[in-house]
PDB file of C-alpha atoms and ligand atoms in Angstrom:
ATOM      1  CA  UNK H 910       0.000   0.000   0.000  1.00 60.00           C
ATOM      2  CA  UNK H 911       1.306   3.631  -0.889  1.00 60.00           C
ATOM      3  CA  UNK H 912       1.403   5.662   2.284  1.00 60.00           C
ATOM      4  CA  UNK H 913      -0.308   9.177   2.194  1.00 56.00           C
ATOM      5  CA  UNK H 914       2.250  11.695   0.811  1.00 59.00           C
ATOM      6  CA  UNK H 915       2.812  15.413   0.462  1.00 72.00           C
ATOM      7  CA  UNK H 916       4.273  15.308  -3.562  1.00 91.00           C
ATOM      8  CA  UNK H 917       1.852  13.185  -5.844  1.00 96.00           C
ATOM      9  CA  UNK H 918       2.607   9.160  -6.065  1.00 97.00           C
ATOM     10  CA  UNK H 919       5.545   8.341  -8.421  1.00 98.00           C
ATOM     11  CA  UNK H 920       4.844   6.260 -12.008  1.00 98.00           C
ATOM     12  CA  UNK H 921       7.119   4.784 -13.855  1.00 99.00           C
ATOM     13  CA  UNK H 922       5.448   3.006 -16.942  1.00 99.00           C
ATOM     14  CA  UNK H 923       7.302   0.009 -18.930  1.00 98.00           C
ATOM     15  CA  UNK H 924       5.751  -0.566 -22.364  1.00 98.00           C
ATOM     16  CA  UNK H 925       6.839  -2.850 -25.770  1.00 98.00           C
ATOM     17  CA  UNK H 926       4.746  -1.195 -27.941  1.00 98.00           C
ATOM     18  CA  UNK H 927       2.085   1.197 -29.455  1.00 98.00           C
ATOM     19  CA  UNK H 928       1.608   2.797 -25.326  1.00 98.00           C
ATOM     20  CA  UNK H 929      -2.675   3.579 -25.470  1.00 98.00           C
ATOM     21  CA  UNK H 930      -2.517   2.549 -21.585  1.00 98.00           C
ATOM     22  CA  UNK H 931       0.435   4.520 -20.962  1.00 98.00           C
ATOM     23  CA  UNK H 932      -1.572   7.670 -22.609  1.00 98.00           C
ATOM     24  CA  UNK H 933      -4.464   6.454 -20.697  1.00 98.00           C
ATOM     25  CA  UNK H 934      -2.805   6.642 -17.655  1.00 98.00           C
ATOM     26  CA  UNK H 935      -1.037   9.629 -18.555  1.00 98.00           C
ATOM     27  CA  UNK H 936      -4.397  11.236 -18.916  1.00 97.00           C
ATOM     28  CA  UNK H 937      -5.905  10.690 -16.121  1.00 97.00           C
ATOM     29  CA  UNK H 938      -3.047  12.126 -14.330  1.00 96.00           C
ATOM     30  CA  UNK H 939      -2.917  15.356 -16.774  1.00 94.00           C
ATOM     31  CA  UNK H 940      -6.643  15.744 -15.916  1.00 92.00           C
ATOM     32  CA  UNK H 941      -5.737  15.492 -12.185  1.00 84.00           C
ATOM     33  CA  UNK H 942      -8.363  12.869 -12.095  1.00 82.00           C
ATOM     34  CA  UNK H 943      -5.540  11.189  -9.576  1.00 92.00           C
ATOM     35  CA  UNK H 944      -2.595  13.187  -7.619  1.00 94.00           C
ATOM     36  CA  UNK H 945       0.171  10.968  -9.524  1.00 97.00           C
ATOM     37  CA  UNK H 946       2.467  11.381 -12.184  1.00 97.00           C
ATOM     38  CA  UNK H 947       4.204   9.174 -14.603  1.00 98.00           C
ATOM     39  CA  UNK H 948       7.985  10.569 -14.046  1.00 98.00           C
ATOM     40  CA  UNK H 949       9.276   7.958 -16.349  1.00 98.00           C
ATOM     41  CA  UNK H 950       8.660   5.644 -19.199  1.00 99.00           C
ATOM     42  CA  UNK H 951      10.925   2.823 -20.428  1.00 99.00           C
ATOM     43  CA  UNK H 952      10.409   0.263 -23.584  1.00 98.00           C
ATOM     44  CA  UNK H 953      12.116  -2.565 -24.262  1.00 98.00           C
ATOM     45  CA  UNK H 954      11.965  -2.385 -27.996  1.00 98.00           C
ATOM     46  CA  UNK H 955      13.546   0.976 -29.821  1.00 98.00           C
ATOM     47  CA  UNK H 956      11.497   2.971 -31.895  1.00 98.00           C
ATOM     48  CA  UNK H 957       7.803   1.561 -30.602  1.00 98.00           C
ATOM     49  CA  UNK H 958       4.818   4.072 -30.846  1.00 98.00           C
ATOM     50  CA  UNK H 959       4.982   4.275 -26.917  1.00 98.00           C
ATOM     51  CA  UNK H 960       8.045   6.452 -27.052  1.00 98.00           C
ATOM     52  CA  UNK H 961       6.574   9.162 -29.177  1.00 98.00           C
ATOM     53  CA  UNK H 962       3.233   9.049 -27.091  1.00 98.00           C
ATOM     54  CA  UNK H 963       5.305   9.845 -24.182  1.00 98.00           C
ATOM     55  CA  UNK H 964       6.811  12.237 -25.823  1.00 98.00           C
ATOM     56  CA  UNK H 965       4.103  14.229 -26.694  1.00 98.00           C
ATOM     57  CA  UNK H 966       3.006  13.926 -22.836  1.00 98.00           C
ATOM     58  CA  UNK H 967       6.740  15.487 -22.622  1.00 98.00           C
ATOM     59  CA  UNK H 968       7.363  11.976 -20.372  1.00 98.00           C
ATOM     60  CA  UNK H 969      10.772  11.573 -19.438  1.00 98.00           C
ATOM     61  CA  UNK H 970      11.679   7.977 -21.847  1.00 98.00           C
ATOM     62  CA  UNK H 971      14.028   5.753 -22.645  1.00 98.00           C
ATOM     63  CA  UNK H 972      15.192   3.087 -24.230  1.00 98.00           C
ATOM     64  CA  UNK H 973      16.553  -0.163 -22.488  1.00 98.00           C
ATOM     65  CA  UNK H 974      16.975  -3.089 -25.561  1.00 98.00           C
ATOM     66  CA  UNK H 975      16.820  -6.422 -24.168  1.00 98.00           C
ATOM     67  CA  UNK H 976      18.684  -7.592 -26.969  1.00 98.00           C
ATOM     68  CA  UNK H 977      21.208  -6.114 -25.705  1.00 98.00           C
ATOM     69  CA  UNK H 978      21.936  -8.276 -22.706  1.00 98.00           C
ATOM     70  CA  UNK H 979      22.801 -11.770 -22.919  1.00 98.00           C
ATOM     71  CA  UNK H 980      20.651 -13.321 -20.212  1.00 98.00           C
ATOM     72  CA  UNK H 981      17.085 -12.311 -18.821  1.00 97.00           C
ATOM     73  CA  UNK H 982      18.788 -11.873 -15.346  1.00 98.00           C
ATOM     74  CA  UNK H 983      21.475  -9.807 -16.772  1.00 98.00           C
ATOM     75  CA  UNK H 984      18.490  -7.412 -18.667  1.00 98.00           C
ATOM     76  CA  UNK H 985      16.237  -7.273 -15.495  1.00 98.00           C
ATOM     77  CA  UNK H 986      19.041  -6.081 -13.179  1.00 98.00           C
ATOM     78  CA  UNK H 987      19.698  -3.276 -15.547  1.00 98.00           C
ATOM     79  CA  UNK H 988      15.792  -2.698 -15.875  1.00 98.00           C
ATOM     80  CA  UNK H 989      15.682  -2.476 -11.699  1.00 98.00           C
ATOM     81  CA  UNK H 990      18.357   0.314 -11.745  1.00 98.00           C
ATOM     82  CA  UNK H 991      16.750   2.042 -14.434  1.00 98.00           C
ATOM     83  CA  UNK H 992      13.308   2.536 -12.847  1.00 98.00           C
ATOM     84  CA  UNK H 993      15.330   2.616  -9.611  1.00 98.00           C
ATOM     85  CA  UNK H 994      16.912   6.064 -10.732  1.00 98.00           C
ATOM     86  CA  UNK H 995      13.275   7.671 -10.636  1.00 98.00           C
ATOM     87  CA  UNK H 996      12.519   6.171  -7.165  1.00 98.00           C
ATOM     88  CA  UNK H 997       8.656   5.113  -7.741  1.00 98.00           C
ATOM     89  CA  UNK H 998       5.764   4.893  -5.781  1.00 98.00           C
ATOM     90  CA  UNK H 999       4.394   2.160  -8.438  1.00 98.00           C
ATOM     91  CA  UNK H1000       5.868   0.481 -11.406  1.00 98.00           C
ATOM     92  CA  UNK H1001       3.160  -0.134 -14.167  1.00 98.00           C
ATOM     93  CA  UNK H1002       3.286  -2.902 -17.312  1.00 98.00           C
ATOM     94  CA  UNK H1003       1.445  -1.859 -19.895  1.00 98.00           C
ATOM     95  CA  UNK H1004       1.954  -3.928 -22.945  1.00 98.00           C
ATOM     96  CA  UNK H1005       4.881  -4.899 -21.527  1.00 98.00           C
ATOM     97  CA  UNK H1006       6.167  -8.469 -23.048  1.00 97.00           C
ATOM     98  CA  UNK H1007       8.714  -9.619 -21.329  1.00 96.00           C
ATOM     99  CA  UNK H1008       8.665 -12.399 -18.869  1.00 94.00           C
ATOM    100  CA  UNK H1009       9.923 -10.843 -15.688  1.00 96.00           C
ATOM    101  CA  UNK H1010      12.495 -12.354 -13.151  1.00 97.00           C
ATOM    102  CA  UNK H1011      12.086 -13.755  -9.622  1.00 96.00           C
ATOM    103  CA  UNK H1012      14.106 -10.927  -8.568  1.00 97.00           C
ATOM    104  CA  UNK H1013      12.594  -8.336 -10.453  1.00 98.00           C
ATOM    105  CA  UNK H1014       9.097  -9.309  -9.178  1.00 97.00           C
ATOM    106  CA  UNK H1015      10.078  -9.576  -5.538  1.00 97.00           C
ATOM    107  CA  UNK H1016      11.213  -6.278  -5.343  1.00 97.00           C
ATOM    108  CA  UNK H1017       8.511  -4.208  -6.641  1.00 98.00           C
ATOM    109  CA  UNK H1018       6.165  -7.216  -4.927  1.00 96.00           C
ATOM    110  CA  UNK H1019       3.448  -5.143  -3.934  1.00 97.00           C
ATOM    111  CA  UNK H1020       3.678  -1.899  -6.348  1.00 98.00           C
ATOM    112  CA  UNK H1021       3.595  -3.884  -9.336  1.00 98.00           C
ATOM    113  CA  UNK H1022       0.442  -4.140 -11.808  1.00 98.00           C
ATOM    114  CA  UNK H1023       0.028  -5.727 -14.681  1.00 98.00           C
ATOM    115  CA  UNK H1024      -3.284  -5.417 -17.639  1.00 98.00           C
ATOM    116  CA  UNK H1025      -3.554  -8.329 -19.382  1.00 97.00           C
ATOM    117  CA  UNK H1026      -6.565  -8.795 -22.011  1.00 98.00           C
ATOM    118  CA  UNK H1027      -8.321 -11.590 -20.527  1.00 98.00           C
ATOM    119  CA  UNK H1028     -10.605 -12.657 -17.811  1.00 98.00           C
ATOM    120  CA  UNK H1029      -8.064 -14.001 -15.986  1.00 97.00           C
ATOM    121  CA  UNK H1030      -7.079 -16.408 -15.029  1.00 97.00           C
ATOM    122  CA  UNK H1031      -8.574 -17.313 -17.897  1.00 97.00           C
ATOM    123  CA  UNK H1032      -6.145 -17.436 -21.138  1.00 98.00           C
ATOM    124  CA  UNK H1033      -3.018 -16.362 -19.714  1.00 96.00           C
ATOM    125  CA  UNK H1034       0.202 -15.863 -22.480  1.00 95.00           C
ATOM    126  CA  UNK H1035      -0.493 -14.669 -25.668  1.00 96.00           C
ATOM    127  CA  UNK H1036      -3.599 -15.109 -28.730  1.00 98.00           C
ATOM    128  CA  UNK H1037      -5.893 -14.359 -25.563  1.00 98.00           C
ATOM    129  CA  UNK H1038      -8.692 -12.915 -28.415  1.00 98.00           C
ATOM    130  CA  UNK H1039      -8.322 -15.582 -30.696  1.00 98.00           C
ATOM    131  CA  UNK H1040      -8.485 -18.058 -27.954  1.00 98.00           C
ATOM    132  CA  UNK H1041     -11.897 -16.726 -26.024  1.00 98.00           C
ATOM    133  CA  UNK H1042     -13.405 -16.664 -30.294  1.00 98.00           C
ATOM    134  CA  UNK H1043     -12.261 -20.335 -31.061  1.00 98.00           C
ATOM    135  CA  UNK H1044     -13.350 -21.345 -27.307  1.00 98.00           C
ATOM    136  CA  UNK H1045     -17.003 -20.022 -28.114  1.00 98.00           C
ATOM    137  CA  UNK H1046     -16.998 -17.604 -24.981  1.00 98.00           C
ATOM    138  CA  UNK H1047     -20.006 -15.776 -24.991  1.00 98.00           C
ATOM    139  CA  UNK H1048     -17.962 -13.388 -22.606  1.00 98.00           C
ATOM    140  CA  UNK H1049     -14.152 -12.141 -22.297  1.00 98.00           C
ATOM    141  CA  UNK H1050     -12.471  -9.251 -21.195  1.00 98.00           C
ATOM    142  CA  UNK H1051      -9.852  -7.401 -19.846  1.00 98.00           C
ATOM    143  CA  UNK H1052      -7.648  -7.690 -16.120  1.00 98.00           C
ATOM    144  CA  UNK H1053      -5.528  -5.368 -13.762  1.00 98.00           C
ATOM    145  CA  UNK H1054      -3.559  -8.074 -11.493  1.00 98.00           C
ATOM    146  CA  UNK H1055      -1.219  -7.345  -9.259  1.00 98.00           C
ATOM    147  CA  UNK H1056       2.388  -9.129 -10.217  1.00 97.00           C
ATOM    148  CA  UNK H1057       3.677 -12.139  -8.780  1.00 93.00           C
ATOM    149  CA  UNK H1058       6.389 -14.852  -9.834  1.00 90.00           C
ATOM    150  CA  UNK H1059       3.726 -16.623 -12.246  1.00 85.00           C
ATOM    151  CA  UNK H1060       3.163 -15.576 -15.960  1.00 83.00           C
ATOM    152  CA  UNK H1061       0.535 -13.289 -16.043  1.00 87.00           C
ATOM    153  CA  UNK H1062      -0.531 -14.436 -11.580  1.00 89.00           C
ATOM    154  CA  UNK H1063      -1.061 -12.648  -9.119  1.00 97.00           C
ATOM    155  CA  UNK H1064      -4.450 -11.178  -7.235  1.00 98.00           C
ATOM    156  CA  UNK H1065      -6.626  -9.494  -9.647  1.00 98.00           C
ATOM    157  CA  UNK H1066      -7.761  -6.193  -8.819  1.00 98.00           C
ATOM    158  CA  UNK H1067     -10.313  -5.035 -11.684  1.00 98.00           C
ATOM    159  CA  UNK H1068     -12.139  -6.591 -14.468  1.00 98.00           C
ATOM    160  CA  UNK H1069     -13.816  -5.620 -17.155  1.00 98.00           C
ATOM    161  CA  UNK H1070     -16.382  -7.937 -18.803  1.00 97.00           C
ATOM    162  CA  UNK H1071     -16.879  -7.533 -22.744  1.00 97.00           C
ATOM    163  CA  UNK H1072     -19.891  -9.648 -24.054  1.00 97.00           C
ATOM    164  CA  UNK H1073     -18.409 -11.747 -27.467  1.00 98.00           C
ATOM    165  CA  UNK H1074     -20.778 -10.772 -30.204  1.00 98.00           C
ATOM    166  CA  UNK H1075     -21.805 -13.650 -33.283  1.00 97.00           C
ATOM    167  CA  UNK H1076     -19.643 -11.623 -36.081  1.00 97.00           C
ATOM    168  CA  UNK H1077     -17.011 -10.858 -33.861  1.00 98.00           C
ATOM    169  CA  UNK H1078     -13.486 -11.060 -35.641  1.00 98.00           C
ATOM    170  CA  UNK H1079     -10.271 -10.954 -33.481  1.00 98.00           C
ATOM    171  CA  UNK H1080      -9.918  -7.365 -34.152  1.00 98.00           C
ATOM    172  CA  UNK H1081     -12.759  -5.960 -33.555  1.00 98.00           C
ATOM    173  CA  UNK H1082     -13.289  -8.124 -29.748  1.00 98.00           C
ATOM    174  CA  UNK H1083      -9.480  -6.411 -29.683  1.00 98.00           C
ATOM    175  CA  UNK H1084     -10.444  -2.744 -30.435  1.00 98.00           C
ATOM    176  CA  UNK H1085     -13.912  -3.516 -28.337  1.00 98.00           C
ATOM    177  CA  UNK H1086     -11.873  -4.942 -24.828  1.00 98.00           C
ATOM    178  CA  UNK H1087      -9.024  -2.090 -25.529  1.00 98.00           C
ATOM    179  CA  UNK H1088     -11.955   0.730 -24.786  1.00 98.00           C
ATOM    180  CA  UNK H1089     -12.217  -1.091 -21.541  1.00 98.00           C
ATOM    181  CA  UNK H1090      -8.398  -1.194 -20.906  1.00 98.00           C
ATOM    182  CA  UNK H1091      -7.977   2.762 -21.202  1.00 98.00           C
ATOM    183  CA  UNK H1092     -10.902   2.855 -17.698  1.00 97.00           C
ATOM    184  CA  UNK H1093     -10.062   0.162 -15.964  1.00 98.00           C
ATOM    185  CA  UNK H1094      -6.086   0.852 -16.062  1.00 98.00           C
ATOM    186  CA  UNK H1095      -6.157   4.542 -14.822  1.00 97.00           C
ATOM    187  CA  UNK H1096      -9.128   3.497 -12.251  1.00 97.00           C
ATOM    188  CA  UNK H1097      -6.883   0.814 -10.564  1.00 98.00           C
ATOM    189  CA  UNK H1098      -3.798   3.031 -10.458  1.00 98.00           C
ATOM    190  CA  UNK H1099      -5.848   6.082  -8.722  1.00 97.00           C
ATOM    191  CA  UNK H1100      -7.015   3.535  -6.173  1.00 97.00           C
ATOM    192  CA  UNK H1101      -3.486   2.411  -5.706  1.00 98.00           C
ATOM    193  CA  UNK H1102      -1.977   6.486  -5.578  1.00 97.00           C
ATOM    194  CA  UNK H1103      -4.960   6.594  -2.955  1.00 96.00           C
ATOM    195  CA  UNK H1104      -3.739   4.002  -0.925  1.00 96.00           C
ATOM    196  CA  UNK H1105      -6.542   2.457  -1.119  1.00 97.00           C
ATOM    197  CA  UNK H1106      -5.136  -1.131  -2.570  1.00 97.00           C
ATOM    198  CA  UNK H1107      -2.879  -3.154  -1.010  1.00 96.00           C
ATOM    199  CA  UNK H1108      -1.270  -6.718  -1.766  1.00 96.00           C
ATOM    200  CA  UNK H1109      -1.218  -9.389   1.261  1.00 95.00           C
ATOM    201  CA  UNK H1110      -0.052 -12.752   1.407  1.00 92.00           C
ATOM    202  CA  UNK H1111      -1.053 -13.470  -1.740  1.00 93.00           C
ATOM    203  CA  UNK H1112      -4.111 -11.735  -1.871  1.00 96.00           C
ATOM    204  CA  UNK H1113      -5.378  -8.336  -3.328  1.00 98.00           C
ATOM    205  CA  UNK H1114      -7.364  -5.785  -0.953  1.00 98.00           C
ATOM    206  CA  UNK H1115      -9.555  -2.819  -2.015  1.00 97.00           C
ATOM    207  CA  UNK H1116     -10.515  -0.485   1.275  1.00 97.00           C
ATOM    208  CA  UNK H1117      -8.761  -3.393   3.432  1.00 97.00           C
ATOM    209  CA  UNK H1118     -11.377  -5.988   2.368  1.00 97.00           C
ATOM    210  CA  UNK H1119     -10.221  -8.765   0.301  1.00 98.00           C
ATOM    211  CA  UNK H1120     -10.954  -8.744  -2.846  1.00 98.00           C
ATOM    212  CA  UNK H1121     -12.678 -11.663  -4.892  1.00 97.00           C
ATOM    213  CA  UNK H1122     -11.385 -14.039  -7.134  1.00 96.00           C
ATOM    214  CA  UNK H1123     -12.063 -12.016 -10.226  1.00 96.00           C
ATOM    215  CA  UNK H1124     -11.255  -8.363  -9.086  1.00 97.00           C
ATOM    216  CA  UNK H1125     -13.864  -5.665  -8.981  1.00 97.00           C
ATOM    217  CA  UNK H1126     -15.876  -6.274 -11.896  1.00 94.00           C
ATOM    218  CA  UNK H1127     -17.227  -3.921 -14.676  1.00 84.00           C
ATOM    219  CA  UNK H1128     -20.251  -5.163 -16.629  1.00 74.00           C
ATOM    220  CA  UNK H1129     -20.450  -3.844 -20.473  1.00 64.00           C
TER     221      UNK H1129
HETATM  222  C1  GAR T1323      -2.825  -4.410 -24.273  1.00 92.28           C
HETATM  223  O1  GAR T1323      -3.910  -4.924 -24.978  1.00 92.28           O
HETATM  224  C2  GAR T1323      -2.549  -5.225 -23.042  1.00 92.28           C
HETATM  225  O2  GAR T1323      -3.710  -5.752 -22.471  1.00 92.28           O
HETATM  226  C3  GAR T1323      -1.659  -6.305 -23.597  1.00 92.28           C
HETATM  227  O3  GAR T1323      -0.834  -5.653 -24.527  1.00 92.28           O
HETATM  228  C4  GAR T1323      -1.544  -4.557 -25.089  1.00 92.28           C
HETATM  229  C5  GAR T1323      -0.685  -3.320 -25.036  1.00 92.28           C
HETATM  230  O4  GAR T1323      -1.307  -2.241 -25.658  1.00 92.28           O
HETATM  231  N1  GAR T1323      -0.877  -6.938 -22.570  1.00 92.28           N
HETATM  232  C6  GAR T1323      -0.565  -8.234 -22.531  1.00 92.28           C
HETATM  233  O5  GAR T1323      -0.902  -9.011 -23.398  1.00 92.28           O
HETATM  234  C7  GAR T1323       0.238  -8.671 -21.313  1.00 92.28           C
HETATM  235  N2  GAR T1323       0.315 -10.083 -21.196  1.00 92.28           N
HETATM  236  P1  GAR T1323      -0.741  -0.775 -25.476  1.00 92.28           P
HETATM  237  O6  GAR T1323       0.771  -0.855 -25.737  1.00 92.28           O
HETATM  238  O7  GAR T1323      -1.447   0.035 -26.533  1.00 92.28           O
HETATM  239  O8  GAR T1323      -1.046  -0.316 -24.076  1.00 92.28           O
END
């Protein structure tokens, strides 16, 4: 849990790719919808559509290239000193796809969230669109976790629920779940800058009552 402070909560954002949670987030801070601020974002990937969103939100970013290390360990503990230099409050994936470390995990355990664009734990890893469409789901939709050591574990914190239409293709359940990304995302990270979420043994708490399996959920 983030404890109440003067100066507003410290973001740092890691991204892969195109960044619309980033800029959602990034928004909702702009419109002082939350007393937070995203003082730095860092991709994995060089010249991603992220970098020039954060840009144009005059973000502090950077560049760390994983391809440039020779081991995942060897990446992540240059990835920890990175974010380390702008001493956050919270450290946010968004689109972030990279499988994480043991040690990387452990020590943001607690101020680390993760969106990933299923009901999980439904269809963790990748495809997760494709997957809900060939399974039939008449429902899917969209989760902000808390991170721990598993691929896309940890307590979930919000969900949004996105019914699956007849003619849906995997792009347009995509663009349809995304719309639901850009609320949930910034609602979970105000409630986190509130100090209003907190991770425990495993377990995710909203306004010190444990959450349920599934998060909060959102109906659409
Ligand atoms: C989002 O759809 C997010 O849910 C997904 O990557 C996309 C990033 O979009 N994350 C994962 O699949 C994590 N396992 P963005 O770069 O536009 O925010």
């Amino acid at each position: 849990m983030r404890e109440e402070k003067a100066e507003p909560a410290r973001i740092v954002v890691l991204i892969s790719g195109s960044g619309s949670n980033m800029q959602a987030i990034a928004e909702a801070c702009q419109k002082q919808n939350m007393d937070a601020e995203i003082v730095a974002v860092i991709s994995n990937r060089p010249g991603v559509p992220g970098l020039e969103r954060a840009q144009q939100f005059d973000i502090p970013n950077e560049v760390l290239d994983h391809t440039s290390f020779a081991t995942r360990e060897e990446f992540d503990i240059n990835l920890i000193r990175a974010i380390d230099e702008h001493s956050p409050d919270l450290v946010v994936l968004a689109g972030f796809m990279r499988i994480l470390t043991s040690e990387f995990v452990r020590r943001y355990k607690g101020r680390l969230l993760n969106i990933h664009p299923s009901l999980l734990p439904k269809y963790k890893g990748l495809h997760t669109h494709k997957r809900a469409l060939e399974a039939g789901d008449k429902e899917h939709g969209v989760t902000v976790h808390f991170v721990s050591e598993d691929l896309d574990g940890g307590p979930n914190i919000i969900q949004a629920v996105v019914p699956v239409l007849d003619d849906d293709s995997e792009t347009t359940l995509q663009s349809r779940v995304q719309i639901q990304e850009h609320i949930i995302y910034p609602i979970a990270v105000k409630w986190f800058t509130e100090g209003r979420l907190t991770m425990l043994k495993g377990d995710a708490y909203f306004d010190n009552q444990a959450l349920p399996e599934s998060g909060l959920q959102l109906n659409h």
